[in-house]
CSV table of C-alpha atoms in Angstrom, one decimal:
chain,number,residue,atom,x,y,z
Z,1,MET,CA,131.4,124.4,88.3
Z,2,ASN,CA,134.0,127.1,87.5
Z,3,SER,CA,136.5,125.6,85.1
Z,4,GLU,CA,138.5,128.7,84.5
Z,5,ILE,CA,142.3,128.3,84.0
Z,6,SER,CA,144.8,131.0,84.8
Z,7,LEU,CA,148.3,131.0,83.4
Z,8,ILE,CA,151.5,132.7,84.4
Z,9,ILE,CA,154.0,133.0,81.6
Z,10,ASP,CA,157.3,133.8,83.2
Z,11,ILE,CA,159.6,135.3,80.5
Z,12,VAL,CA,163.3,136.1,80.6
Z,13,VAL,CA,164.4,138.2,77.5
Z,14,LYS,CA,167.8,138.4,76.0
Z,15,ASP,CA,169.9,141.4,77.2
Z,16,GLY,CA,169.0,144.5,75.2
Z,17,LEU,CA,165.9,142.9,73.6
Z,18,ARG,CA,163.3,144.0,76.2
Z,19,ASP,CA,161.5,146.3,73.7
Z,20,LYS,CA,161.1,143.4,71.2
Z,21,GLN,CA,159.0,141.5,73.8
Z,22,ILE,CA,156.9,144.6,74.5
Z,23,GLU,CA,156.3,145.2,70.7
Z,24,ALA,CA,155.4,141.6,70.1
Z,25,PHE,CA,152.9,141.6,72.9
Z,26,LYS,CA,151.3,144.8,71.7
Z,27,GLU,CA,150.7,143.3,68.3
Z,28,LEU,CA,149.5,140.0,69.7
Z,29,ALA,CA,147.2,141.1,72.6
Z,30,PRO,CA,144.3,142.5,70.5
Z,31,LEU,CA,144.0,139.3,68.6
Z,32,VAL,CA,144.1,137.1,71.7
Z,33,LEU,CA,141.6,139.3,73.6
Z,34,LYS,CA,139.2,138.7,70.8
Z,35,GLU,CA,139.4,134.9,71.1
Z,36,GLU,CA,136.4,133.1,72.6
Z,37,GLY,CA,136.9,132.4,76.3
Z,38,CYS,CA,139.8,134.8,76.8
Z,39,ILE,CA,139.1,136.7,80.1
Z,40,GLN,CA,142.5,138.2,80.7
Z,41,TYR,CA,145.7,138.7,78.7
Z,42,GLU,CA,148.2,141.2,80.2
Z,43,LEU,CA,151.9,141.8,80.0
Z,44,LYS,CA,153.6,143.0,83.2
Z,45,GLU,CA,157.1,144.0,84.1
Z,46,VAL,CA,158.7,142.5,87.2
Z,47,GLN,CA,160.1,144.8,89.9
Z,48,GLY,CA,163.8,144.6,90.2
Z,49,ASP,CA,164.6,142.6,87.0
Z,50,LYS,CA,164.6,144.6,83.7
Z,51,ASN,CA,164.9,141.4,81.6
Z,52,ARG,CA,161.9,139.6,83.2
Z,53,PHE,CA,158.2,139.8,82.2
Z,54,ILE,CA,155.1,138.0,83.3
Z,55,ILE,CA,152.0,137.5,81.1
Z,56,LEU,CA,148.9,137.0,83.2
Z,57,GLU,CA,146.2,135.0,81.3
Z,58,LYS,CA,142.8,133.7,82.2
Z,59,TRP,CA,140.7,131.4,80.1
Z,60,ALA,CA,137.0,130.4,80.5
Z,61,SER,CA,137.8,126.7,79.9
Z,62,LYS,CA,140.3,124.1,79.0
Z,63,GLU,CA,138.8,124.0,75.5
Z,64,ALA,CA,139.2,127.8,75.0
Z,65,LEU,CA,142.9,127.4,76.0
Z,66,LEU,CA,143.5,124.5,73.7
Z,67,ALA,CA,141.9,126.5,70.8
Z,68,HIS,CA,144.1,129.5,71.7
Z,69,ASP,CA,147.3,127.4,71.3
Z,70,LYS,CA,146.2,126.4,67.8
Z,71,THR,CA,145.5,129.9,66.4
Z,72,ALA,CA,147.6,131.1,63.5
Z,73,HIS,CA,148.7,134.2,65.5
Z,74,MET,CA,149.9,132.1,68.4
Z,75,ILE,CA,151.8,129.6,66.2
Z,76,GLU,CA,153.5,132.6,64.5
Z,77,ALA,CA,154.2,134.3,67.8
Z,78,ASP,CA,155.7,131.1,69.4
Z,79,SER,CA,157.9,130.7,66.3
Z,80,LYS,CA,159.3,134.2,66.7
Z,81,SER,CA,159.7,134.6,70.4
Z,82,PRO,CA,163.0,132.6,70.7
Z,83,ILE,CA,164.6,135.6,68.8
Z,84,PHE,CA,164.2,137.8,71.8
Z,85,ARG,CA,163.5,135.4,74.7
Z,86,GLU,CA,166.1,133.5,76.7
Z,87,LYS,CA,163.6,131.4,78.6
Z,88,THR,CA,159.9,130.9,78.9
Z,89,THR,CA,158.2,129.1,81.8
Z,90,VAL,CA,154.5,128.3,81.8
Z,91,LEU,CA,152.5,127.7,85.0
Z,92,LYS,CA,148.9,126.4,84.7
Z,93,LEU,CA,146.8,127.4,87.6
Z,94,PHE,CA,143.5,125.9,88.7
Z,95,ASN,CA,140.8,127.0,91.1
Z,96,ILE,CA,140.8,125.1,94.4
G,1,MET,CA,147.5,156.9,84.9
G,2,ASN,CA,146.9,153.4,85.8
G,3,SER,CA,149.0,152.6,88.9
G,4,GLU,CA,147.6,149.2,89.6
G,5,ILE,CA,150.1,146.6,91.1
G,6,SER,CA,149.7,142.9,90.5
G,7,LEU,CA,151.4,140.4,92.8
G,8,ILE,CA,152.3,136.8,92.3
G,9,ILE,CA,152.9,134.9,95.6
G,10,ASP,CA,154.6,131.7,94.8
G,11,ILE,CA,154.2,129.2,97.7
G,12,VAL,CA,155.8,125.9,98.4
G,13,VAL,CA,154.1,124.1,101.3
G,14,LYS,CA,155.7,121.5,103.6
G,15,ASP,CA,154.9,117.9,102.6
G,16,GLY,CA,151.5,116.9,103.9
G,17,LEU,CA,150.4,120.4,105.0
G,18,ARG,CA,148.7,121.4,101.8
G,19,ASP,CA,145.3,121.7,103.5
G,20,LYS,CA,146.7,124.1,106.1
G,21,GLN,CA,147.5,126.6,103.3
G,22,ILE,CA,144.0,126.2,101.8
G,23,GLU,CA,142.3,126.7,105.3
G,24,ALA,CA,144.4,129.7,106.1
G,25,PHE,CA,143.6,131.3,102.8
G,26,LYS,CA,139.8,130.7,103.2
G,27,GLU,CA,139.9,132.5,106.6
G,28,LEU,CA,142.0,135.4,105.3
G,29,ALA,CA,140.5,136.1,101.8
G,30,PRO,CA,137.2,137.6,102.9
G,31,LEU,CA,139.1,140.1,105.1
G,32,VAL,CA,141.5,141.0,102.4
G,33,LEU,CA,138.8,141.4,99.7
G,34,LYS,CA,137.1,144.0,102.0
G,35,GLU,CA,140.3,146.1,102.1
G,36,GLU,CA,140.2,149.4,100.2
G,37,GLY,CA,141.9,149.1,96.8
G,38,CYS,CA,141.9,145.3,96.7
G,39,ILE,CA,140.9,144.2,93.2
G,40,GLN,CA,141.9,140.6,93.2
G,41,TYR,CA,142.9,138.0,95.8
G,42,GLU,CA,142.8,134.4,94.6
G,43,LEU,CA,144.5,131.2,95.6
G,44,LYS,CA,145.3,128.7,92.8
G,45,GLU,CA,146.8,125.3,92.7
G,46,VAL,CA,149.7,124.7,90.2
G,47,GLN,CA,149.3,121.9,87.7
G,48,GLY,CA,151.8,119.1,88.3
G,49,ASP,CA,153.0,120.1,91.8
G,50,LYS,CA,150.8,119.2,94.7
G,51,ASN,CA,152.9,121.3,97.2
G,52,ARG,CA,152.9,124.5,95.2
G,53,PHE,CA,150.3,127.3,95.2
G,54,ILE,CA,150.0,130.7,93.7
G,55,ILE,CA,148.2,133.7,95.1
G,56,LEU,CA,147.2,136.2,92.4
G,57,GLU,CA,146.6,139.7,93.8
G,58,LYS,CA,145.8,143.0,92.3
G,59,TRP,CA,145.8,146.3,94.1
G,60,ALA,CA,144.5,149.7,92.9
G,61,SER,CA,147.7,151.5,94.1
G,62,LYS,CA,151.0,151.3,95.9
G,63,GLU,CA,149.3,153.0,99.0
G,64,ALA,CA,146.6,150.3,99.1
G,65,LEU,CA,149.3,147.6,99.0
G,66,LEU,CA,151.3,149.3,101.8
G,67,ALA,CA,148.2,149.6,103.9
G,68,HIS,CA,147.4,145.9,103.3
G,69,ASP,CA,150.8,144.8,104.6
G,70,LYS,CA,150.1,146.6,107.9
G,71,THR,CA,146.7,145.2,108.6
G,72,ALA,CA,146.3,143.1,111.8
G,73,HIS,CA,145.0,140.1,109.8
G,74,MET,CA,148.1,140.1,107.4
G,75,ILE,CA,150.5,140.5,110.3
G,76,GLU,CA,148.9,137.5,112.0
G,77,ALA,CA,148.8,135.5,108.8
G,78,ASP,CA,152.4,136.2,108.0
G,79,SER,CA,153.4,135.1,111.5
G,80,LYS,CA,151.6,131.8,111.1
G,81,SER,CA,152.4,130.8,107.5
G,82,PRO,CA,156.0,129.4,108.3
G,83,ILE,CA,154.2,126.6,110.2
G,84,PHE,CA,153.0,125.1,106.9
G,85,ARG,CA,155.1,126.9,104.2
G,86,GLU,CA,158.6,125.8,103.1
G,87,LYS,CA,159.1,128.8,100.9
G,88,THR,CA,157.3,132.0,99.8
G,89,THR,CA,158.5,134.1,96.8
G,90,VAL,CA,156.8,137.5,96.0
G,91,LEU,CA,156.9,139.0,92.6
G,92,LYS,CA,155.6,142.6,92.2
G,93,LEU,CA,154.3,143.3,88.7
G,94,PHE,CA,153.7,146.7,87.1
G,95,ASN,CA,151.9,147.8,84.0
G,96,ILE,CA,154.1,148.6,81.0
């Protein structure tokens, strides 16, 4: 059975703080990509909205995603992101 | 330069017509995956919302995406999807 989990992280940044999101991701991504079970971790900009970003993630299993949420680098990143983010919405996606 | 375009198709289906979306995608996906420049084309279900689906797409270029929109199978699919869909939102995502 394929138990992969994809995530969409839908981000709205505070006006003028777009570059802070990009910098934070560039620091974080190499650490996340090294985690066991991380298949995809990409930051994208959204056409037509300069304050909106999407992170596309894919994890090999529920266990890998749970472990990811507990890493020191994610706990630190989550504590800092409210400085530049207005809103963060997480969608968990499953195979049909 | 990497000119890939990712798309998120955010779908809300009409109550009770969830299976129609799944069937339509199963017919369509093999045709789309054969198109030149199609890197990803996946239907996912959204945790916590039985009437919501996400299609994750990735295209090698703007030209490939434009050609995709004009294929006979997409024109037919787009004409039929309002039968079972309440709402379709398309986000175009670009590399940073």
